[in-house]
XYZ file of C-alpha atoms in Angstrom:
520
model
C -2.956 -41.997 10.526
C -6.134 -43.122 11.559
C -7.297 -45.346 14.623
C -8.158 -48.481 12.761
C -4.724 -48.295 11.109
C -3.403 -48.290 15.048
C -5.132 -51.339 15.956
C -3.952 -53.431 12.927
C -1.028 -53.519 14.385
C 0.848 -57.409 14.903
C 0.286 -58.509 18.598
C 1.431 -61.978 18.802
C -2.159 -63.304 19.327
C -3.086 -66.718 18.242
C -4.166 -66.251 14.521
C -8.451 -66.426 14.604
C -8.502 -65.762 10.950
C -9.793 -69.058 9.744
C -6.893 -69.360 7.329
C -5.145 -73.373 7.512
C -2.857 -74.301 9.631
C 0.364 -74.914 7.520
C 2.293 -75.802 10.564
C 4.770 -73.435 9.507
C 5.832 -70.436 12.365
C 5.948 -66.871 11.377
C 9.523 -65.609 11.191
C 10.240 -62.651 13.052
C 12.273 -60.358 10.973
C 9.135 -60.518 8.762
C 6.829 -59.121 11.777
C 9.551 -56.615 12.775
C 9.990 -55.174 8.847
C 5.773 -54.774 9.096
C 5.908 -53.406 12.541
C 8.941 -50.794 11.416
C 7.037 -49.873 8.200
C 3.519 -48.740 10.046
C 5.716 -47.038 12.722
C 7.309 -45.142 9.986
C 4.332 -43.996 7.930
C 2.937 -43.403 11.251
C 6.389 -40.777 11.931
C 5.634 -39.672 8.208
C 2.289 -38.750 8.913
C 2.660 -36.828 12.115
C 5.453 -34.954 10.807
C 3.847 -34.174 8.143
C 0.714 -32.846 9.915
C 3.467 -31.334 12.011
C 5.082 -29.696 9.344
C 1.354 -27.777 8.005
C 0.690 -27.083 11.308
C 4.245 -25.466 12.116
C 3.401 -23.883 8.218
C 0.131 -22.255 9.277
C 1.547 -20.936 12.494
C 4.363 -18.963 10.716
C 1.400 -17.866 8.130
C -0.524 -16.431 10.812
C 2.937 -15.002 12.415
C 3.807 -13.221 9.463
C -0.008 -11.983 8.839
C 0.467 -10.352 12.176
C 3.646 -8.867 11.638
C 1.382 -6.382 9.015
C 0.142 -3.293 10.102
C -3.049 -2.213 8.474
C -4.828 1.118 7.589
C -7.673 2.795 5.832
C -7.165 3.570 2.203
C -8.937 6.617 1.703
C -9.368 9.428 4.463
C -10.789 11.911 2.078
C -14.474 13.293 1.216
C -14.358 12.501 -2.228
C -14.674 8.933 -3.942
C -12.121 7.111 -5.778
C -12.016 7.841 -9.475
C -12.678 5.523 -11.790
C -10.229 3.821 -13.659
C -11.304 3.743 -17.634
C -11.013 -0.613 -18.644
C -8.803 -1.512 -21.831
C -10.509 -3.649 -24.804
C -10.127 -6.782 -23.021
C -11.970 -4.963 -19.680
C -8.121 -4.815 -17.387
C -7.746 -1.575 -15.848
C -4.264 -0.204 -14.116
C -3.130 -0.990 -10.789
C -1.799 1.967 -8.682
C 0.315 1.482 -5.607
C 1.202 4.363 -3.299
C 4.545 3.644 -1.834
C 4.941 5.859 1.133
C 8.498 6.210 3.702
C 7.588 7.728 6.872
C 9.750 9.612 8.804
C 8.248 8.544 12.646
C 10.650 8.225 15.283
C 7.443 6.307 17.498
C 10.229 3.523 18.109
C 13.178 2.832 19.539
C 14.638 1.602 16.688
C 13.481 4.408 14.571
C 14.951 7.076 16.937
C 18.431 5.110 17.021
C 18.270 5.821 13.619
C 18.336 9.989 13.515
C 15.912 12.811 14.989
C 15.978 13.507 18.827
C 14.001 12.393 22.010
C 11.510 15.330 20.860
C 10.559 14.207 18.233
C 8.866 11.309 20.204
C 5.111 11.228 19.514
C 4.922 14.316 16.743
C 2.870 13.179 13.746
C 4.821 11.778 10.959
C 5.666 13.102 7.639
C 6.291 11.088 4.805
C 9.328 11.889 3.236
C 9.116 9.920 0.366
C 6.130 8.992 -1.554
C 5.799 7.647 -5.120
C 3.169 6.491 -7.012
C 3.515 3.087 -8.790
C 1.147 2.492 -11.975
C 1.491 -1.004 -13.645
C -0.636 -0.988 -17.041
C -3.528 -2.786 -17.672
C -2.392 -5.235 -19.793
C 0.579 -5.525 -17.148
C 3.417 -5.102 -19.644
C 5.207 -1.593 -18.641
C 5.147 0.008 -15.322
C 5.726 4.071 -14.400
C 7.033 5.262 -11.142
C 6.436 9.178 -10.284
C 8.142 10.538 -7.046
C 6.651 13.813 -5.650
C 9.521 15.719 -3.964
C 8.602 16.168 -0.301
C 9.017 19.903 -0.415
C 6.161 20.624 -2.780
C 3.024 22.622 -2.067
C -0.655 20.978 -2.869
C -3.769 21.333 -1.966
C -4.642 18.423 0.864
C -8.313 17.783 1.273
C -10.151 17.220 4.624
C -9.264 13.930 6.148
C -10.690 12.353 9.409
C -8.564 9.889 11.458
C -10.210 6.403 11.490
C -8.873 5.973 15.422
C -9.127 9.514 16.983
C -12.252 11.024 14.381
C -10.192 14.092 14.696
C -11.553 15.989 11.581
C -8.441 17.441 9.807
C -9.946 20.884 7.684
C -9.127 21.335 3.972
C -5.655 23.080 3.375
C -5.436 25.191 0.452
C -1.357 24.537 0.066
C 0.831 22.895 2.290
C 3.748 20.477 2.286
C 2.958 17.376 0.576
C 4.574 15.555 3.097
C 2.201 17.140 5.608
C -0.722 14.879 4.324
C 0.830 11.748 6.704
C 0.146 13.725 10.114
C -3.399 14.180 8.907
C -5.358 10.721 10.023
C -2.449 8.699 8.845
C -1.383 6.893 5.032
C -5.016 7.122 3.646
C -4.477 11.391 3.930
C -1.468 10.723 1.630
C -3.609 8.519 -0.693
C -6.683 11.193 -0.757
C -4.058 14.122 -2.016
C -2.580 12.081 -4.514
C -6.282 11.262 -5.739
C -7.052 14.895 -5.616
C -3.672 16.222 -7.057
C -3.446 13.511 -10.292
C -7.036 12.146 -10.554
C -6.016 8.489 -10.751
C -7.379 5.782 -8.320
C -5.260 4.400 -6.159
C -5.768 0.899 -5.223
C -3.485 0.295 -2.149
C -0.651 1.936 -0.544
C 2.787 0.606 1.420
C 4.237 2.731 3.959
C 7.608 1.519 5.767
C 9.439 3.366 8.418
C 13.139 4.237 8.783
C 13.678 0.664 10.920
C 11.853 -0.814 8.015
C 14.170 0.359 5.238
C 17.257 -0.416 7.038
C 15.605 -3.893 7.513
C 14.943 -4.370 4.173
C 18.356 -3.868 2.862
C 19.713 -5.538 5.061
C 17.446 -8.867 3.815
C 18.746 -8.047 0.275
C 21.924 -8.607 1.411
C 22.647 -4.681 0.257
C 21.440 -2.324 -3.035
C 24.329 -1.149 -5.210
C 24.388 2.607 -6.102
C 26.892 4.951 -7.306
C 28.387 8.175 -6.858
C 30.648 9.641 -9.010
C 32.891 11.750 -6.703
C 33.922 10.911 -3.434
C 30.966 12.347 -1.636
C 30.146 13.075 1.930
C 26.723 14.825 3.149
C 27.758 17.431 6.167
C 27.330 20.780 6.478
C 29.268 23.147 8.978
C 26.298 23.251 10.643
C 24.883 20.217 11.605
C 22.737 19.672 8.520
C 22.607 16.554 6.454
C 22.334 12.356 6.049
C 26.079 11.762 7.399
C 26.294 9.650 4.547
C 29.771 9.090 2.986
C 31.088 7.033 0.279
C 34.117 7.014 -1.633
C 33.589 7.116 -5.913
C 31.950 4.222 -7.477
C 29.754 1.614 -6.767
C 28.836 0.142 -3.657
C 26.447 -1.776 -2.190
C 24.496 -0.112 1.039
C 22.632 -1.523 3.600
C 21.859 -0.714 7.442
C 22.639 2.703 8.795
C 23.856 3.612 5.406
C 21.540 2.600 2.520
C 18.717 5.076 5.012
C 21.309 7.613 4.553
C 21.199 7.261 0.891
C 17.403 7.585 0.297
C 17.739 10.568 2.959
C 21.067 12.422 0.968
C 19.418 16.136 0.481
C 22.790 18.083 0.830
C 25.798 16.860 -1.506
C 23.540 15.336 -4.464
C 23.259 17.518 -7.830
C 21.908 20.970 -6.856
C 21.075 19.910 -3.051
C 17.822 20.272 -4.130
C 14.392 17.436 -2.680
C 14.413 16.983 -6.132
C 17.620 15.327 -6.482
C 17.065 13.547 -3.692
C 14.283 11.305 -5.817
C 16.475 10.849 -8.239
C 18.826 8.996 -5.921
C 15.848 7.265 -4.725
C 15.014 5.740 -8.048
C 18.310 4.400 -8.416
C 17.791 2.622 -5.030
C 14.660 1.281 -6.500
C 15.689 0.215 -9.752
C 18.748 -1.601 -8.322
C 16.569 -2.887 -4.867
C 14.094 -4.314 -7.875
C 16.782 -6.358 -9.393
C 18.525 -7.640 -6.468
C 15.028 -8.961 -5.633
C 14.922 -10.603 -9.179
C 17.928 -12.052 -8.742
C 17.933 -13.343 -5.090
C 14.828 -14.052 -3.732
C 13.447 -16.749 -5.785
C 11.535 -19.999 -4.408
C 13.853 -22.237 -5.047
C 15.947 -20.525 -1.868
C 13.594 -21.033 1.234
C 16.238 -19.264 3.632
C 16.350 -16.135 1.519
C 12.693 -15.677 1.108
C 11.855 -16.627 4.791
C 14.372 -13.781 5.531
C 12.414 -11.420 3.157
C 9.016 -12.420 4.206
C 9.561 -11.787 7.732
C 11.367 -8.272 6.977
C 8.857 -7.259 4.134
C 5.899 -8.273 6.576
C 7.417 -6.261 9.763
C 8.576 -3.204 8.265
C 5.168 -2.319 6.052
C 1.559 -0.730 6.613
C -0.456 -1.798 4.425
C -4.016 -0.777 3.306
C -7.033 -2.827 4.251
C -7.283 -4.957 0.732
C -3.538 -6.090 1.125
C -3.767 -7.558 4.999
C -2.642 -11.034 4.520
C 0.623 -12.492 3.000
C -1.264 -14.275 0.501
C -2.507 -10.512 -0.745
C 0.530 -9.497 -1.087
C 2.111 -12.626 -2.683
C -0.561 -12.430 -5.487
C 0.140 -8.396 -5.709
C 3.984 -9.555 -6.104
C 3.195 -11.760 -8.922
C 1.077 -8.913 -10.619
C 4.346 -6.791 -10.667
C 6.762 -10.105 -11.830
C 4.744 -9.723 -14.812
C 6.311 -6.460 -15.524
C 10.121 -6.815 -17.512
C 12.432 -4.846 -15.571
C 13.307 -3.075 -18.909
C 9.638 -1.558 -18.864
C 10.278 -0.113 -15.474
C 10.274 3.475 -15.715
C 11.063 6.607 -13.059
C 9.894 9.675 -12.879
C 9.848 12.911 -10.682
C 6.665 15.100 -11.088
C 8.251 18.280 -12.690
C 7.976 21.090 -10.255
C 9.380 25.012 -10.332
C 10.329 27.226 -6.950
C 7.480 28.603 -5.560
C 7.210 32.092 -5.871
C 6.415 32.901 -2.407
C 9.409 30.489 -0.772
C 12.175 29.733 -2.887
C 12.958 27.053 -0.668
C 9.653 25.444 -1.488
C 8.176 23.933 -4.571
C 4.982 23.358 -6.663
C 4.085 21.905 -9.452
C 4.951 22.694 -12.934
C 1.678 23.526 -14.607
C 2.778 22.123 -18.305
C 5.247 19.228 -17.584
C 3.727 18.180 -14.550
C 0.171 18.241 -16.286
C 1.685 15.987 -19.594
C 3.161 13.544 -17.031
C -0.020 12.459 -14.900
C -2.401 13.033 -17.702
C -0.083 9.857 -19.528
C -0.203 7.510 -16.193
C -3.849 8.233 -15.572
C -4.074 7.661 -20.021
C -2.113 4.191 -19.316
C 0.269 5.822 -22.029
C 3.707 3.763 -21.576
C 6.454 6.519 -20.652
C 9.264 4.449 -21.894
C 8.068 5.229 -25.418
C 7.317 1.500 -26.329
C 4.478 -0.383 -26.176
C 0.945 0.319 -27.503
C -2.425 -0.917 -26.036
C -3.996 -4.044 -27.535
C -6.963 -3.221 -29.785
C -8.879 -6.424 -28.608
C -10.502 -9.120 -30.314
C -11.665 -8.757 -33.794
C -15.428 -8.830 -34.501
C -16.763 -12.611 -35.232
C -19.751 -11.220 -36.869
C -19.913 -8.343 -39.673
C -21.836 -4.883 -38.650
C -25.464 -4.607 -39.082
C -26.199 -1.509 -41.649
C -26.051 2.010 -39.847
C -30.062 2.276 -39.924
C -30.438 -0.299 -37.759
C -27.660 0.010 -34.688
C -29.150 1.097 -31.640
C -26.717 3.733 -29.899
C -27.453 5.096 -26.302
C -24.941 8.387 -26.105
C -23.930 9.104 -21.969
C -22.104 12.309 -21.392
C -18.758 11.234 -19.658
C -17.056 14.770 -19.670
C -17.660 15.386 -15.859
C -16.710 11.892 -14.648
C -12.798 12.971 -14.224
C -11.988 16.183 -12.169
C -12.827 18.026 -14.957
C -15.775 20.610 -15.427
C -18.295 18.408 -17.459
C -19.341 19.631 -20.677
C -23.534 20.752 -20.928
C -24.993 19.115 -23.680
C -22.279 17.017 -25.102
C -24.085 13.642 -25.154
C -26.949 15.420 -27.717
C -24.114 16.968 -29.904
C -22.654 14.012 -30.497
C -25.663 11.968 -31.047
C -27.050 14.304 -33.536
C -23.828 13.495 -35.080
C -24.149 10.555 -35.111
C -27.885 10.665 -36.457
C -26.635 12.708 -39.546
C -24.627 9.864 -40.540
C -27.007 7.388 -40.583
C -27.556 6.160 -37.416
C -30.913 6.861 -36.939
C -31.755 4.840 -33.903
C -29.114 7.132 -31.664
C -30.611 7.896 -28.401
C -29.360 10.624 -25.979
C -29.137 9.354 -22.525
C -30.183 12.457 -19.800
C -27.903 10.445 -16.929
C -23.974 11.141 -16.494
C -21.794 8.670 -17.049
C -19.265 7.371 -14.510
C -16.465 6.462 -16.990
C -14.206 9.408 -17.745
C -12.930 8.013 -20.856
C -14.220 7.954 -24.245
C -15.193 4.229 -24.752
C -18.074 2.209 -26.826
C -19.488 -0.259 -24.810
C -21.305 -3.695 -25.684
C -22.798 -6.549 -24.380
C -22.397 -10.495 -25.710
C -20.487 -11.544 -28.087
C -22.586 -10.635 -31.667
C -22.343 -6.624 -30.982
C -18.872 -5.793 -31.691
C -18.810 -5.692 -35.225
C -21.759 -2.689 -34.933
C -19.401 -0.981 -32.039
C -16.597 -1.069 -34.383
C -18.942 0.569 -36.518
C -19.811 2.921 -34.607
C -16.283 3.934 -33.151
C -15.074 4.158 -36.903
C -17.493 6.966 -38.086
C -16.469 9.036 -34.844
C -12.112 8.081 -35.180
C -12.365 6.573 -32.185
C -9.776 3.374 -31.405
C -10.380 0.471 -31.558
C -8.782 -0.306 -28.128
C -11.614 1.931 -26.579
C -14.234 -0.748 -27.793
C -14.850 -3.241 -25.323
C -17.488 -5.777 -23.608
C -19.134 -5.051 -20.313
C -21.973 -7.353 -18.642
C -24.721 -4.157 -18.499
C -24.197 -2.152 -21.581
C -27.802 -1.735 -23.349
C -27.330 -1.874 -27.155
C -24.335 0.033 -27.815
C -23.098 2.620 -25.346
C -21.154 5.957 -26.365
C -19.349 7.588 -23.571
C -18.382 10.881 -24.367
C -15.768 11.321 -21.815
C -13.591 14.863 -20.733
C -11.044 13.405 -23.651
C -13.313 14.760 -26.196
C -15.308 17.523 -25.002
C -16.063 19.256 -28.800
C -15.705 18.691 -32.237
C -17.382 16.140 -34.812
C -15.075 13.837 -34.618
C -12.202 12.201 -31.631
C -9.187 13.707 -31.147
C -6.821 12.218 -33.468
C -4.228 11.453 -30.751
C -0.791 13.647 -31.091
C 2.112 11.741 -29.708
C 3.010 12.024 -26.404
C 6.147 12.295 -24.758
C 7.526 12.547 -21.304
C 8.495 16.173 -20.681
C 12.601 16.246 -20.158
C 11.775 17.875 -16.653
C 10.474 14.772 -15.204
C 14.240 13.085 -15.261
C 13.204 9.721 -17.127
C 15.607 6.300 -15.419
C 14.639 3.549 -16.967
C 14.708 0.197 -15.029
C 17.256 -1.462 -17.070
C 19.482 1.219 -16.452
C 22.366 0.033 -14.844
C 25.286 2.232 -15.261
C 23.323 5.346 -13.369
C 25.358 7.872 -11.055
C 25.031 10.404 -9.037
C 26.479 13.821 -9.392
C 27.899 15.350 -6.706
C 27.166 18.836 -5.162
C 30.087 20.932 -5.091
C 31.156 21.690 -1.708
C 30.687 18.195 -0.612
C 33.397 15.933 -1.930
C 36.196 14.873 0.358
């Protein structure tokens, strides 16, 4: 309401206006319905400047309830994600559970005075990858218990410089300069970027499940986690389903001792099912259209998480949210990264070379591991393919773009290829590329016929044909996917090894076994 409006307002003044005197008086009811209607938009309008204000003020409130990090504490650089035909590339989330006991709620919740002040390990950490074209995402836990390599890291607050550790436990990597350690293993161990990470605290998860109202899970004997001495969650449910939250849904995603073969690995298992069914209780409760509900999520979501630089507001992580909506909860799909016993501590594990190699190659690949789904070959060419004689290629050498050794010479093989075929005006390029994909490249919108062309003599997809703002005629990257032979690797199909223990989001009648020894 502005001040002019205020000073319109009906005094009882004689009237100056000029207007005729009709002898007539004006009736009061009239200037009491005027006076009541500009008092009321003036009420409207405050409250409703009241109302942003009080709106911008809980914005800024929840903004500060995040905690924010660095990303990446390593030496080395991100990789590079390799664009689809349309130019999308993957998002990958690191989703981290720390097990600090810096607060007092986090102590309440297990460990001991001691452990006051140690640096934190994270217990749990999974990597989320949503596909490109956002239509299936892949979940892969690493047990806590395995050994990796964990690269230098320097804390961001301290500049302690943490040294390069051949093997260690992965959950070591938190203690090392904080989440953006855990982010520059994962980098080194799978070679896929990571884009952001969460990290939330014991307090945090308890908080969390509590906001949900509870996350149903099953067990499918009585079960109760206590050994004679002293080890294990405490947790303790009878057979069935039952929704946990508080004290007791932390004991869940903590259960070591009494699930399967009381195995870490078992214990992601269990924590997938907490996902899968946390995911849909989300789906089906916190939805707009129920402002109480989603206030209560906001302000436990926004509490209990670190967050990485690039996702410090609410509005970040609203529009992240929305990127993962976009996923069906069908296409959900969790994985554990296949490991063996480690042969120098049985109680420790690493890797499985094979299994564990098939599964990351496919999420850094974009390869759907539900077995559905296929990527989108792009637009088709609006204009036919100029003869072979006269397409100008430019051939990079990708193969050393990934962490793979780089292949001498591969950008001449293939153009000489590519030369005996007909295209005569094939150039070899002397600098690397920084793709590590195989991919023709274009520019504009007249080109793509001749990089279809181009991609057909060599077998390479379609989908691996795409436009990019700088590409100089048409550019061949020869990437570490194809590092000999005339022609690309027909690709065999690819399955998700049976080690990685496959739950697929949609999977609703999941149950834990129970370790013998601790049913009741």
């Amino acid at each position: 309401m502005t001040s002019s409006s205020l000073r319109t307002e009906d005094t009882g003044a004689p009237d100056t206006t000029g207007e005729p005197d009709t002898g007539e008086t004006v009736r009061p009811p009239r200037r009491r319905t005027t006076r009541v209607l500009r008092w009321t938009a003036l009420a409207l309008a405050l409250l409703l400047l009241g109302t942003a204000a009080a709106g911008y003020l809980y914005y800024r409130h929840l903004n500060n309830n995040l905690a924010q990090a660095p990303l990446n504490l390593g030496d080395s650089p991100k990789p590079s994600a390799t664009p689809d035909a349309a130019g999308r590339t993957p998002l990958n989330i690191l989703l981290i559970g720390s097990d600090s006991r810096n607060t007092a709620d986090d102590l309440e919740l297990g460990g001991s005075k001691g452990d006051v002040g140690r640096p934190p390990l994270a217990d749990v950490q999974m990597l989320l990858h949503v596909s490109a074209d956002r239509n299936d995402m892949s979940v892969i836990s690493l047990p806590r218990d395995t050994m990796v390599p964990i690269p230098r890291c320097t804390d961001p607050v301290t500049k302690k410089v943490y040294p390069e550790l051949s093997l260690a436990m992965a959950n070591e990597s938190l203690g090392r300069g904080g989440p953006g350690c855990t982010v520059a293993t994962w980098m080194r161990l799978t070679g896929i970027p990571v884009d952001h990470f969460m990290m939330v605290d014991f307090s945090g998860v308890v908080a969390m499940a509590d906001a949900v109202g509870g996350v149903p899970v099953c067990v499918k004997q009585n079960v109760y986690s206590h050994t004679t001495s002293g080890h294990g969650s405490g947790l303790k449910l009878k057979a069935g389903t039952h929704p946990v939250k508080g004290k007791q849904a932390l004991q869940w995603l903590r259960t070591r001792y009494g699930f399967e073969d009381g195995t870490d690995v078992g214990r992601t298992h269990a924590q997938h099912m907490y996902m899968n069914s946390m995911v849909r209780q989300l789906r089906a409760n916190a939805t707009l259209g129920n402002p109480a509900e989603m206030r209560r999520l906001a302000e436990a979501a926004t509490s209990a998480l670190t967050v990485d630089d690039g996702l410090g507001t609410v509005k970040k992580l609203y529009d992240l949210s929305m990127e993962l909506q976009k996923v069906p909860t069908e296409r959900i799909t969790m994985t554990t990264l296949p490991t063996t016993p480690w042969s120098q501590d049985h109680n420790r594990l690493v890797p499985a070379a094979d299994d564990a190699d098939k599964l990351v190659s496919m999420v850094r690949d974009d390869v759907p591991l539900d077995g559905r789904g296929t990527k989108d070959p792009g637009p088709k060419a609006t204009d036919p393919a100029a003869p072979p004689a006269e397409i100008t290629v430019r051939v990079e050498n990708g193969t050393g773009a990934g962490l793979e050794s780089p292949a001498p010479e591969r950008a001449g093989a293939v153009a000489g290829i590519l030369r005996d075929h007909g295209f005569t005006h094939t150039i070899e390029e002397k600098k690397a590329a920084a793709e590590p994909g195989t991919s023709v490249l274009y520019s504009g919108t007249t080109l793509r016929g001749d990089a279809l062309a181009v991609a057909e003599e060599l077998n390479i997809p379609a989908a691996r044909v795409r436009a990019v703002d700088d590409a100089q005629d048409i550019t061949l990257v020869v990437g570490a996917d194809w590092p000999s032979g005339d022609r690309f690797p027909k690709p065999a199909k690819r399955e998700v090894p049976k080690s990685a223990a496959v739950l697929g989001g949609d999977k609703t009648d999941a149950c834990m076994e129970i370790q013998e020894g601790f049913t009741w």
